[in-house]
Coordinates of C-alpha atoms and ligand atoms in Angstrom, one line a residue:
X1 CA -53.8 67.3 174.4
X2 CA -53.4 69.1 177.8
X3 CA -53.6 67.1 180.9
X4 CA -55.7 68.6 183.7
X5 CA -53.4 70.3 186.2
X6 CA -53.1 67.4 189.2
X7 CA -52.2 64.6 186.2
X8 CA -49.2 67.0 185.2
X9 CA -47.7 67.2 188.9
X10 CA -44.4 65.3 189.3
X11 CA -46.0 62.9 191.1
X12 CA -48.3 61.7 188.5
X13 CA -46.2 62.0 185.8
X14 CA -43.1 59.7 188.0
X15 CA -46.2 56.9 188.5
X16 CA -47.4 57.0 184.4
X17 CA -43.6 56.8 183.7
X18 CA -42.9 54.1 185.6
X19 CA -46.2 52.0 184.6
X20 CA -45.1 52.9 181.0
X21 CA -41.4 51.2 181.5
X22 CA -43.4 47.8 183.2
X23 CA -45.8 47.3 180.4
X24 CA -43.4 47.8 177.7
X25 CA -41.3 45.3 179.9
X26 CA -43.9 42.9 180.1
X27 CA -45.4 43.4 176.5
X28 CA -41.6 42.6 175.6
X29 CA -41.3 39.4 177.7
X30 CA -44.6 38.5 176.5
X31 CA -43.9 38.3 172.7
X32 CA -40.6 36.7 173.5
X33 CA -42.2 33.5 175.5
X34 CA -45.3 33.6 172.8
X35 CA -42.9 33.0 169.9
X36 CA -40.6 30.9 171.6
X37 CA -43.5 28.3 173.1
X38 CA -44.8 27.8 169.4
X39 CA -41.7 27.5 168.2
X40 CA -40.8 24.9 170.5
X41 CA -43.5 23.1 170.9
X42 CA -43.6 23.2 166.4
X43 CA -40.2 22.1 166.6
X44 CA -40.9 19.3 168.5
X45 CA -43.8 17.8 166.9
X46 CA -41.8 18.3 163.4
X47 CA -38.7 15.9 164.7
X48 CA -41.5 13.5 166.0
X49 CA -43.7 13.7 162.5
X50 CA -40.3 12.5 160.7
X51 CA -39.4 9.8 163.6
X52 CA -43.2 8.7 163.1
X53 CA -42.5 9.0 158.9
X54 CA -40.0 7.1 159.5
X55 CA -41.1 4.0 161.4
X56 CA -44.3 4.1 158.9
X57 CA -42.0 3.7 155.9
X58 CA -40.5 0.5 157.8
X59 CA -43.4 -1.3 159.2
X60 CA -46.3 -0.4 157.0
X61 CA -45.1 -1.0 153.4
X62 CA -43.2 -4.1 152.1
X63 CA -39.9 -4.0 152.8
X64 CA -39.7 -5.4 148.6
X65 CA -40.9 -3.6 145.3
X66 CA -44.4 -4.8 145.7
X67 CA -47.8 -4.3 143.9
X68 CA -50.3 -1.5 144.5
X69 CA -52.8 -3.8 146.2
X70 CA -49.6 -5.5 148.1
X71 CA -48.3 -2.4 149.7
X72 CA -52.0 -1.1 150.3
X73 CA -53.1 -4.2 152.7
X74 CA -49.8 -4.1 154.6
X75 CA -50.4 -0.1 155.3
X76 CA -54.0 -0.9 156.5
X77 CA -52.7 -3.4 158.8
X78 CA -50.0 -1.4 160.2
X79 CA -52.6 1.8 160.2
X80 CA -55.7 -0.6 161.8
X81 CA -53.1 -1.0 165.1
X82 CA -53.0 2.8 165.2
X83 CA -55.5 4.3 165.1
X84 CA -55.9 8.1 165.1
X85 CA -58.0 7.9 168.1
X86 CA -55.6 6.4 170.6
X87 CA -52.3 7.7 169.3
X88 CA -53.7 11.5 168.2
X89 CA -51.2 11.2 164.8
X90 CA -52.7 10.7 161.7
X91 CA -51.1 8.4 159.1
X92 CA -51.7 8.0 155.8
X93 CA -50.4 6.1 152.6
X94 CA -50.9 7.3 149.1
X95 CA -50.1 4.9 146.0
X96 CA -50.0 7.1 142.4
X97 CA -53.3 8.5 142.0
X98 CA -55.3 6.4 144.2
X99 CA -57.1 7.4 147.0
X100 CA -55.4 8.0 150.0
X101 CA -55.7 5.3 152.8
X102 CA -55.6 6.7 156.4
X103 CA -56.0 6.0 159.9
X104 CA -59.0 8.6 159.9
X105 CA -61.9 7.8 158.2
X106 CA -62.7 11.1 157.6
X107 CA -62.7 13.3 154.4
X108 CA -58.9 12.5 153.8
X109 CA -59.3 14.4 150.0
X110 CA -57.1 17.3 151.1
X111 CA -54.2 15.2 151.9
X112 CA -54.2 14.6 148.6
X113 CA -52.7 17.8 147.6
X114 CA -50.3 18.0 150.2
X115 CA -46.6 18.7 149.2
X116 CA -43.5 17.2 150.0
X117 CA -41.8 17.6 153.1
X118 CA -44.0 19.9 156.2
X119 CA -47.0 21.8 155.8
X120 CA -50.1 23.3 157.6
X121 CA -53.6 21.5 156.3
X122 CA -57.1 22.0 157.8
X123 CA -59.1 18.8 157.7
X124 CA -63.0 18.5 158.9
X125 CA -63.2 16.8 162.4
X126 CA -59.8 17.8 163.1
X127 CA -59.1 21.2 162.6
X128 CA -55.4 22.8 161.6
X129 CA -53.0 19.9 160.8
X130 CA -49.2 20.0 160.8
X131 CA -48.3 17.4 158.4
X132 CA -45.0 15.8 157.0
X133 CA -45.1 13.6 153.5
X134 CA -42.4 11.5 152.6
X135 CA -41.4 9.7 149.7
X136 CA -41.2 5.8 150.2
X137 CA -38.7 4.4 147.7
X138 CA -37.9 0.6 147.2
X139 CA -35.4 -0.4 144.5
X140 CA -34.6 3.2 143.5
X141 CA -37.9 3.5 142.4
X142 CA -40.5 5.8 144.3
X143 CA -43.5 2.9 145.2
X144 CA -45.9 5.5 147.4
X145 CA -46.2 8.3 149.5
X146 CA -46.6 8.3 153.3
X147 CA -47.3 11.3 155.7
X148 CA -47.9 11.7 159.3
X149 CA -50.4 14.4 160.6
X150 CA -50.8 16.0 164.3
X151 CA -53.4 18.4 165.4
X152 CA -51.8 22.0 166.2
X153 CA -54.8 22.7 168.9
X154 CA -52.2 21.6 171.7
X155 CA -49.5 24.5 170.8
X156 CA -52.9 27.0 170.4
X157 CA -54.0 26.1 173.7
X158 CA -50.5 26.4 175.1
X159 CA -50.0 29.9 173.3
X160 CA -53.6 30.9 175.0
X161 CA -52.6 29.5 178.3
X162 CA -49.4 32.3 177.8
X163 CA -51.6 34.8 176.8
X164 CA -53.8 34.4 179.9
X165 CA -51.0 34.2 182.5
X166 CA -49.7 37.2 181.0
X167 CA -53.2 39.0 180.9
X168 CA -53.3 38.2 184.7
X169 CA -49.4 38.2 185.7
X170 CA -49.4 41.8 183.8
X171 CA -52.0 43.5 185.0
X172 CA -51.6 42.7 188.7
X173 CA -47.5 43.8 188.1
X174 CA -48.9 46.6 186.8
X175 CA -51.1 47.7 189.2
X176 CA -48.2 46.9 191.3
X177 CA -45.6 49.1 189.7
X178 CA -48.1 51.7 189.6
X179 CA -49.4 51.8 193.0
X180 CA -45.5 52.0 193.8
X181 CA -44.5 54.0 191.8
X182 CA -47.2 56.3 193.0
X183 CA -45.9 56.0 196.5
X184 CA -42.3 56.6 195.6
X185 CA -43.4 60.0 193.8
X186 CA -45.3 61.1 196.4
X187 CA -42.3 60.7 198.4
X188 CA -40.1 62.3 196.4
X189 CA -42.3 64.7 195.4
X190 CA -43.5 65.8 199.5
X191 CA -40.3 68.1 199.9
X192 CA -40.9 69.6 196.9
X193 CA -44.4 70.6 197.1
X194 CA -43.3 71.8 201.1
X195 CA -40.3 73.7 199.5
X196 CA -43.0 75.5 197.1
X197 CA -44.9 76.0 200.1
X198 CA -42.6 77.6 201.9
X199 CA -41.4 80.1 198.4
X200 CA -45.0 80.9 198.1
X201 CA -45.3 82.6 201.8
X202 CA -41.3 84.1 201.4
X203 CA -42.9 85.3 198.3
X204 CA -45.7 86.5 200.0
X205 CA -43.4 88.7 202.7
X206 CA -43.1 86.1 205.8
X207 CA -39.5 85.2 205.6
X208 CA -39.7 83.0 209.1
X209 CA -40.3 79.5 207.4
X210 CA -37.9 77.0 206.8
X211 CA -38.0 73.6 205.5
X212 CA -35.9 71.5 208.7
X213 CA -35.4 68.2 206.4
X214 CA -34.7 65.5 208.1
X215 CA -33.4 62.0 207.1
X216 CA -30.7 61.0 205.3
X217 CA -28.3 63.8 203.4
X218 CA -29.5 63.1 199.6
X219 CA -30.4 65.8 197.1
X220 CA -33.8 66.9 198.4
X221 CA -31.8 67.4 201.8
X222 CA -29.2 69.0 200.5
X223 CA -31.7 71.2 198.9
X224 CA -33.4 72.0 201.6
X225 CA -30.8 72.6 203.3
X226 CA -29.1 75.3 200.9
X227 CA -32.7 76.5 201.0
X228 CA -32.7 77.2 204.9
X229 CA -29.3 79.0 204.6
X230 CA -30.0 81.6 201.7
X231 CA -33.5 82.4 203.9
X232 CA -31.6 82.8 207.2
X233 CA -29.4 85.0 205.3
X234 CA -32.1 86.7 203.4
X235 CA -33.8 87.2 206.6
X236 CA -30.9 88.6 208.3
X237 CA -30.2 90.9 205.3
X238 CA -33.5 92.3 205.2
X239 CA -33.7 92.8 209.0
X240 CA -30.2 94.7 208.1
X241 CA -31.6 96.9 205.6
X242 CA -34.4 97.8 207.8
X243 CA -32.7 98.6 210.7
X244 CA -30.9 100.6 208.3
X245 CA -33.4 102.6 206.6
X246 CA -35.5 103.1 210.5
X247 CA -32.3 104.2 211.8
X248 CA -31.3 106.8 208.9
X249 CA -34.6 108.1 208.5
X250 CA -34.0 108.8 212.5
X251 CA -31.2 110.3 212.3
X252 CA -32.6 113.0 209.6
X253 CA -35.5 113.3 211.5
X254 CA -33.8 114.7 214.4
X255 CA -31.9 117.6 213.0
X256 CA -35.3 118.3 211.5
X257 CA -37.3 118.5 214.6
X258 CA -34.5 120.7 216.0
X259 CA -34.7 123.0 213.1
X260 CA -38.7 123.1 213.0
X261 CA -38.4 123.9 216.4
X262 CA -35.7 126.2 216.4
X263 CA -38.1 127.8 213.9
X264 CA -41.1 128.1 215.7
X265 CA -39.3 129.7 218.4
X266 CA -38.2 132.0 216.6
X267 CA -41.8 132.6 215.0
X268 CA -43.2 133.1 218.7
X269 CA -41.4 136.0 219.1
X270 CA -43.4 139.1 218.2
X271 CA -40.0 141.6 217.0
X272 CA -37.3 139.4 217.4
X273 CA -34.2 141.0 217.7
X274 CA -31.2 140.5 215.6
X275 CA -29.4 138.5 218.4
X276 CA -32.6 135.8 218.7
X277 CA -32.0 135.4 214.8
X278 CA -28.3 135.2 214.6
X279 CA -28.7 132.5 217.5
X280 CA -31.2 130.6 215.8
X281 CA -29.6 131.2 212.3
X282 CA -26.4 129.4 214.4
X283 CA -28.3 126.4 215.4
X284 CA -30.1 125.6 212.1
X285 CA -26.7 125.9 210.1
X286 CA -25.6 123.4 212.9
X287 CA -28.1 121.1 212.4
X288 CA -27.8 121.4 208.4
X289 CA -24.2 120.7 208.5
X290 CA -25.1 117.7 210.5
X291 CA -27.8 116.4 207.6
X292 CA -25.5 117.1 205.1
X293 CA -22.7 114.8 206.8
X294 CA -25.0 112.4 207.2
X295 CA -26.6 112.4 203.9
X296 CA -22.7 112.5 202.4
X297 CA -22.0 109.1 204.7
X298 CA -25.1 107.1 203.6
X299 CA -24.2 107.7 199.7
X300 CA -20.7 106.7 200.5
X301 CA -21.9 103.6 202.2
X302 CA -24.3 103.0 199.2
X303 CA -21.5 103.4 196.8
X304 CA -19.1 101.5 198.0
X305 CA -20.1 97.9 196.0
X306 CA -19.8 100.2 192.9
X307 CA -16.8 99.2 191.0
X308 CA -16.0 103.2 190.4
X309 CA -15.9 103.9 194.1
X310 CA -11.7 103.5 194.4
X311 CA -9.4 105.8 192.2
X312 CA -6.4 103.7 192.7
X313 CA -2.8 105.2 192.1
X314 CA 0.3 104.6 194.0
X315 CA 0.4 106.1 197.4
X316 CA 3.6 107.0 198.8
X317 CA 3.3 106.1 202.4
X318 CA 5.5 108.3 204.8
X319 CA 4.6 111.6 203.0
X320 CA 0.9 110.5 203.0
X321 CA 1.0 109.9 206.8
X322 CA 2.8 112.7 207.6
X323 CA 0.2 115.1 206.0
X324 CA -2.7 113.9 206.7
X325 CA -1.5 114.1 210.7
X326 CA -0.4 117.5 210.1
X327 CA -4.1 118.4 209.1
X328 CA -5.2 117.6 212.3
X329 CA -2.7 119.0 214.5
X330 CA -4.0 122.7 214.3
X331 CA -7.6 121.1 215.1
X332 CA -7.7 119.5 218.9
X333 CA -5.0 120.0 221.7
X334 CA -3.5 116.4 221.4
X335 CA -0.4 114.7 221.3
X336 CA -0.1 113.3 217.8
X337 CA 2.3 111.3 217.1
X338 CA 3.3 109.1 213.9
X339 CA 5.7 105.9 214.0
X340 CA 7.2 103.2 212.1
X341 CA 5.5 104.2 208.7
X342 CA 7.3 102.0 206.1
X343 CA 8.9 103.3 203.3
X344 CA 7.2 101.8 200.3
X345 CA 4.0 102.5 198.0
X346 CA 0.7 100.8 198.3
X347 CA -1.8 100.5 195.6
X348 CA -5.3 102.7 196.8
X349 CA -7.6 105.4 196.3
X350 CA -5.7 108.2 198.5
X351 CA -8.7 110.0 199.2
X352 CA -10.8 107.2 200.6
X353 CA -7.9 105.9 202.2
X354 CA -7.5 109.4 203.8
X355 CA -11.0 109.7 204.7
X356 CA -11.3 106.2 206.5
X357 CA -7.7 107.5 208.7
X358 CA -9.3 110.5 209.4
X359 CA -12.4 109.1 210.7
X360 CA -10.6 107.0 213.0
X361 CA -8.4 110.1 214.0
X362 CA -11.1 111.9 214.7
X363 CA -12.8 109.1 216.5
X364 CA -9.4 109.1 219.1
X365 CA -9.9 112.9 219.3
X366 CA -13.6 112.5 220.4
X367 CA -12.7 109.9 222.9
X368 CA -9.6 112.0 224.4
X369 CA -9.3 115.1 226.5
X370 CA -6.8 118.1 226.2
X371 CA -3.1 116.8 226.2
X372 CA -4.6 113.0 225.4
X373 CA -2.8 111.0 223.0
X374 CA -3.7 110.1 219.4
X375 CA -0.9 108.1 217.2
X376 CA -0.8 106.9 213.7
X377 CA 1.5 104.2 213.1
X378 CA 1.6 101.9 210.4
X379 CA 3.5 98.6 209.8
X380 CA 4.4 96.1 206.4
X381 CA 4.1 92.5 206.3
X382 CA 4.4 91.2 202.7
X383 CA 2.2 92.8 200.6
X384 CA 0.2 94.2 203.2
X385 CA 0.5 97.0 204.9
X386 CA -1.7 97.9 208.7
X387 CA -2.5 101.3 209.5
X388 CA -3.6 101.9 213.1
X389 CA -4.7 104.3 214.8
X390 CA -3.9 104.3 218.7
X391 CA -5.4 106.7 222.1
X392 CA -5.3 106.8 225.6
X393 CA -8.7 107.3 226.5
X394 CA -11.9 104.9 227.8
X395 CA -11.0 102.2 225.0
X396 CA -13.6 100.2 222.9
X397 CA -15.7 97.4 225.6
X398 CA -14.5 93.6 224.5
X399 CA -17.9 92.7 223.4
X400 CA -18.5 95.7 221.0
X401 CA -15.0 95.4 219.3
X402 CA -16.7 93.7 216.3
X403 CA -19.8 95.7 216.7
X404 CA -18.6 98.8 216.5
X405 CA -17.9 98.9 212.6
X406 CA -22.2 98.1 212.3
X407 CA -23.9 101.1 210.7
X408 CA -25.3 103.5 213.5
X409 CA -23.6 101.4 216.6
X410 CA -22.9 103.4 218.9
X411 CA -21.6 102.4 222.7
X412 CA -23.9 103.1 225.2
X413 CA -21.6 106.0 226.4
X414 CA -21.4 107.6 223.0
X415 CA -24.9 108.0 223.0
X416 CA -24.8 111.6 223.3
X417 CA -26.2 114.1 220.3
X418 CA -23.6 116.8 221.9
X419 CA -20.9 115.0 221.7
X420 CA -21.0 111.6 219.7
X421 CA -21.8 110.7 216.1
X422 CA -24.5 108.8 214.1
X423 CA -22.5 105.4 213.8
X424 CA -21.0 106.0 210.3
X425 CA -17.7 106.4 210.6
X426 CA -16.0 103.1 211.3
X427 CA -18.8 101.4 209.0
X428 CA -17.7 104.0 206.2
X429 CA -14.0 102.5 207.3
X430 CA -15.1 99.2 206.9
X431 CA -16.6 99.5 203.7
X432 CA -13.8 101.7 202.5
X433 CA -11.2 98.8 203.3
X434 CA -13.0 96.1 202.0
X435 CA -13.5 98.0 199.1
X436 CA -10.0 97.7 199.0
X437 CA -9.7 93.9 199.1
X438 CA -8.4 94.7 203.1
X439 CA -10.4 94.3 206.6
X440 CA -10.5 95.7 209.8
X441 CA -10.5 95.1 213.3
X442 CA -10.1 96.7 216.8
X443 CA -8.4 96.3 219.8
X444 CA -6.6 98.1 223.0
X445 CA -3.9 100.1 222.5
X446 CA -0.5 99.9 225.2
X447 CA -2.1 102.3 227.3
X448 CA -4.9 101.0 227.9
X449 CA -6.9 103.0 225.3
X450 CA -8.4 102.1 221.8
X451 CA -6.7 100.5 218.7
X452 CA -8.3 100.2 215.3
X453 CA -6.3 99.2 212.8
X454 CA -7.0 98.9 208.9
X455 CA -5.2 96.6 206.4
X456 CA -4.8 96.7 203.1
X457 CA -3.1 94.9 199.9
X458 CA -1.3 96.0 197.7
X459 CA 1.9 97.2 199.1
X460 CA 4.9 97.4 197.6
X461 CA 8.7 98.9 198.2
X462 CA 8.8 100.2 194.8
X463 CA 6.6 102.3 193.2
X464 CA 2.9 100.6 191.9
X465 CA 3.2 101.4 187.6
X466 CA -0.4 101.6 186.5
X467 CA -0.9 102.2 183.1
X468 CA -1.8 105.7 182.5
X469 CA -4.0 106.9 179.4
X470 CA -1.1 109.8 177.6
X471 CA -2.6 113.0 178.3
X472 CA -2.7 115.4 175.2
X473 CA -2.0 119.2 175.7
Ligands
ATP501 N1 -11.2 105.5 219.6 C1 -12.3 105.1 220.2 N2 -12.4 105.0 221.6 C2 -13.5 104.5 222.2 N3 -14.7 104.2 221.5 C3 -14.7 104.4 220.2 C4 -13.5 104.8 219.5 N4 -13.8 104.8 218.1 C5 -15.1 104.4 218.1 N5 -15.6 104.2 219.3 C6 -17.0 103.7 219.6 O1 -17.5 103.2 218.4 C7 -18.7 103.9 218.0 C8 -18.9 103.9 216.5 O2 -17.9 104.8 216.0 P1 -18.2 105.5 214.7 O3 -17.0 106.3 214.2 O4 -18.7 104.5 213.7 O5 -19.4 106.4 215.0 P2 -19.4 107.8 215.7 O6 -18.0 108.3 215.9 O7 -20.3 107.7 217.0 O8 -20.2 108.7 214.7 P3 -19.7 109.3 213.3 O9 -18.3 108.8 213.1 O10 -20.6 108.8 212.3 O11 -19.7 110.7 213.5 C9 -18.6 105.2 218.7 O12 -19.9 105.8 218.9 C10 -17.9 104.9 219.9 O13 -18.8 104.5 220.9
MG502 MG1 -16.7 108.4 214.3

């Protein structure tokens, strides 16, 4: 059978639950003081049917082997000064095969086939019996029998009288249990039904609500809690991602303006001459080389959570530093100078290490003049090993220090399509060293200048062995 939607909420189904575990509870208790009062209350009229047997036996036949009509009168007597009516018991004395002489006058003929010891009888007038027959003996020799009756309507009414305070007791405990346990659900069950309120609209696209729990740090608050956090971060990723994607599509879009322009320019002219299409043939390759750098920067940012991004080997680091300043010392009319490169091998990809040096060489260069200083120095400390890369010119600004490794940041002063870049390079260098397992940070160099430094894992004095696959020739 399928409930209807609002009796399968959690709510519901805590309150049915709960009102489930109270009436097995009270159906439970129930049986267990139903039996028990009968019982008892059997228990007890049975010891007092044998006490009663008893004082019969004693006081209401001869206390000699006497005759039939002997032992009859002295029952009557005894049975005339109890009657049924005052006392509630029913005695009665049976001699052989006569009839039965009792303290009822009623129709006492089903006594007569009442067995030994206790038994149930119905008997006109009275209703259910619980009787107990004894054997009176005198002289070893069985002279009659005796047995002592007593209504059972008392232990009925008292088992009814359980029944009803139950019926009463149960139903108002459980109308109690349910009504709280209806309250408690909805309690429990508020956050939940908020926290589904609030996926539905992140689902939706609106990313701005959160669930602000308060009260006391249980589950649901912890919950809602770890909830807040992963959509502040969500929110903070996707405000990333779109700053990125606004800020790359910008940056394509102006090299293509330039060249459309460029372009139309060129189109005004009615017989350009070969100088107007060299010059605009000079720009447009300009700009293309610029797209193309760009476009080679955002895949290397996009690769760089692939696990095949780093080619690891074992760089050896004075050689390595050495070259890659020699490259640029041909380029720009700067002091370059290299110090305190440890002798030892670290474990990297030697040509994304190179490329994140170079982009923070060529960063120094941009921010020096002729004769300005650039230096590459590197230092070990365990198994690390810090590369930095040192000027003398305007320095990075305190506040952007951390900044400036954010894709397309750019200080104020760099702002400048002739001279600066997009913004890629130190978050390619980030990326590159974290790919690494390393960070980065920057700083002011001695003379006042910038210092970015990168550091990595993985060094070692000896060379790194890395198993390589044997190469058939
Ligand atoms: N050595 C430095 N001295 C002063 N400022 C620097 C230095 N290196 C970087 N910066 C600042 O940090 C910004 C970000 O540098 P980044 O290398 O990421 O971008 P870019 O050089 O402007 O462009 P790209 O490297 O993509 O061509 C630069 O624009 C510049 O403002
Ligand atoms: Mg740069």
């Amino acid at each position: 059978m399928r409930l209807p939607p609002a009796l399968r909420s959690l709510r519901w189904r805590l309150a049915a639950l709960i009102g489930m575990v109270v009436v097995l509870a009270v159906a439970g208790t129930f049986v267990v003081i139903y039996r028990g009062t009968g019982t008892q209350l059997r228990d007890q009229i049975d010891s007092e049917l044998q006490s009663d047997a008893v004082s019969f036996d004693r006081g209401g036949v001869p206390a000699r082997p006497a005759s039939a009509p002997e032992i009859e009168e002295q029952a009557g007597a005894y049975l005339a000064r109890q009657p049924y009516r005052a006392s509630n018991r029913l005695l009665f004395l049976q001699v052989d095969d006569r009839p039965p002489i009792a303290n009822e006058p009623a129709n006492t003929r089903p006594l007569l086939g009442v067995r030994a010891g206790y038994s149930n009888v119905e008997l006109p007038n009275v209703g259910q019996l619980r009787v107990y027959r004894s054997t009176v003996r005198r002289g070893g020799r069985a002279v009659a029998a005796i047995g002592v009756g007593e209504p059972l309507a008392p232990v009925e009414r008292a088992q009814d009288y359980v029944v009803r305070t139950f019926l009463v007791a149960g139903t108002a405990t459980l109308a109690l249990a349910l009504l709280l346990g209806y309250l408690v659900a909805v309690r429990t069950a508020r956050p939940l039904r908020r926290m589904a309120r609030v996926a539905a609209r992140v689902d939706a696209g609106d990313l701005s609500p959160r669930m602000h729990q308060p009260g006391r740090s249980d589950e649901i608050r912890q919950l809602a809690d770890s909830f807040d956090t992963m959509l502040d971060r969500l929110e903070d990723a996707f405000a990333r991602q779109r700053a990125f994607a606004s800020d790359a599509s910008h940056e394509l879009r102006t090299p293509l303006t330039v060249i459309r322009g460029q372009l139309e320019v060129l189109a005004r002219i009615p017989d350009p001459s070969p100088a107007d299409v060299s010059h605009v043939e000079r720009l447009v390759r300009t700009e293309i080389v610029r797209m193309e750098r760009l476009v080679q920067d955002l895949l290397v940012l996009a690769r760089a959570d692939e696990s095949e991004f780093l080619q690891r080997r074992s760089i050896e680091l004075e050689p390595f530093a050495e070259d890659l300043l020699d490259g640029f010392r041909a380029t720009a009319d700067r002091r370059f100078v290299s110090g305190g490169v440890p002798r030892g091998f670290l474990d990297a990809d030697p040509d994304r290490l190179a490329q994140a040096l170079r982009n923070l060489l060529r960063n120094a260069i941009e921010q020096t003049g002729p004769g300005g200083l650039v230096r590459l120095t590197a230092s070990a400390r365990g198994n690390w090993v810090t590369f930095a890369v040192e000027d003398d010119g305007p320095g990075i600004p305190p506040g952007q220090r951390d900044r400036v490794f954010d894709r397309f940041h750019r200080t104020d002063s760099a702002r400048n399509r002739v001279r600066g870049g997009v913004g890629l390079g130190l978050a390619i260098v980030r990326a590159i060293a974290e790919a690494h397992g390393g960070r980065v940070a920057a700083g002011e160099s001695p003379e006042g200048g910038a210092r970015v430094e990168i550091s990595l894992p993985g060094f070692s004095p000896q060379p790194v062995k890395r198993y390589a696959p044997a190469v058939s020739s």
